[in-house]
Coordinates of C-alpha atoms in Angstrom, one line a residue:
M1167 CA 94.0 112.1 115.4
R1168 CA 90.3 112.1 115.5
E1169 CA 90.0 111.1 111.7
S1170 CA 92.5 108.4 112.1
L1171 CA 90.2 106.8 114.8
K1172 CA 87.2 107.4 112.8
H1173 CA 88.6 105.5 109.8
L1174 CA 89.9 102.7 112.2
F1175 CA 86.7 101.9 113.8
S1176 CA 84.8 102.5 110.8
N1177 CA 86.3 99.2 109.4
Q1178 CA 84.8 97.0 112.0
V1179 CA 81.7 95.0 112.1
I1180 CA 79.9 93.3 115.0
L1181 CA 77.9 90.0 114.1
E1182 CA 74.7 88.8 115.5
D1183 CA 76.3 86.8 118.1
K1184 CA 78.4 90.1 119.3
R1185 CA 81.8 88.9 118.0
Q1186 CA 83.8 91.9 116.5
F1187 CA 85.7 91.6 113.6
F1188 CA 88.1 94.2 111.9
Y1189 CA 88.7 94.3 108.1
T1190 CA 90.5 95.8 105.3
I1191 CA 89.6 96.1 101.8
K1192 CA 92.0 96.0 98.7
P1193 CA 91.8 95.2 95.0
Y1194 CA 92.3 91.8 93.9
E1195 CA 92.7 90.1 90.5
L1196 CA 91.5 86.6 89.8
I1197 CA 94.0 84.9 87.4
N1198 CA 93.3 81.8 85.4
A1199 CA 96.1 79.2 84.7
L1200 CA 97.1 81.1 81.4
G1201 CA 97.6 84.2 83.4
T1202 CA 94.7 86.0 82.2
V1203 CA 92.6 88.2 84.4
I1204 CA 89.1 86.9 84.8
A1205 CA 87.7 89.0 87.5
S1206 CA 88.7 92.1 89.3
L1207 CA 87.3 91.9 92.8
Q1208 CA 87.4 93.6 96.1
E1209 CA 89.1 91.5 98.9
Y1210 CA 87.9 91.7 102.3
S1211 CA 90.5 90.7 104.9
F1212 CA 88.8 89.8 108.2
T1213 CA 90.8 89.4 111.6
Q1214 CA 89.4 88.6 115.1
K1215 CA 91.3 88.2 118.2
E1216 CA 89.9 85.5 120.2
P1217 CA 89.6 85.9 124.0
A1218 CA 92.1 82.8 124.5
G1219 CA 94.7 84.8 122.6
E1220 CA 94.1 82.9 119.1
A1221 CA 93.6 85.0 116.1
F1222 CA 90.9 84.3 113.6
S1223 CA 91.3 85.5 110.0
C1224 CA 89.7 84.9 106.6
N1225 CA 89.3 86.5 103.1
L1226 CA 86.1 87.1 101.3
Y1227 CA 85.7 88.5 97.9
K1228 CA 83.1 90.9 96.2
T1229 CA 82.7 91.8 92.7
K1230 CA 82.2 95.8 91.6
D1231 CA 78.3 95.0 91.3
G1232 CA 78.0 93.9 95.0
N1233 CA 77.8 90.1 94.5
W1234 CA 80.0 87.8 96.8
Y1235 CA 82.4 85.7 94.8
D1236 CA 83.4 82.5 96.7
I1237 CA 87.0 81.3 96.1
E1238 CA 87.0 77.8 97.7
E1239 CA 90.6 77.9 98.8
A1240 CA 90.0 81.0 100.8
T1241 CA 87.2 79.6 102.8
I1242 CA 88.0 76.1 103.0
A1243 CA 88.8 76.0 106.8
V1244 CA 86.1 78.5 107.8
E1245 CA 82.9 77.6 109.2
K1246 CA 80.1 78.3 106.6
K1247 CA 78.0 80.1 109.5
I1248 CA 80.8 82.7 109.9
I1249 CA 81.1 83.3 106.5
R1250 CA 77.4 83.8 106.0
M1251 CA 77.2 86.3 109.0
L1252 CA 80.2 88.3 107.8
K1253 CA 78.8 88.6 104.3
S1254 CA 75.5 89.8 105.8
A1255 CA 77.2 92.4 108.2
I1256 CA 79.2 93.7 105.3
D1257 CA 76.1 94.3 103.3
A1258 CA 74.1 95.7 106.0
K1259 CA 76.9 98.3 106.6
E1260 CA 77.6 99.2 103.0
N1261 CA 73.7 99.5 102.4
T1262 CA 73.4 101.9 105.5
S1263 CA 76.4 104.0 104.5
V1264 CA 75.1 104.5 101.0
S1265 CA 71.7 105.5 101.9

């Protein structure tokens, strides 16, 4: 039980403005129009339950080298400020867990 709670809370980030997001990570293959895999990425799926009951969600993608890969369709309806804060929070969390 304790391990499952530890895993659950390890997949959350708190942004500078105190908003809390939960996320999952899974492999994602970017495929071109011909069906060829052009990139193997990690897909970060973020969710936040708003106090008013609305849910916020977005997907961000990262390469195995640690660079963020922007897929326009995935972020078109999301504020750029939130995307920037989510990326920074994940980078900070991953850098501290590696050290």
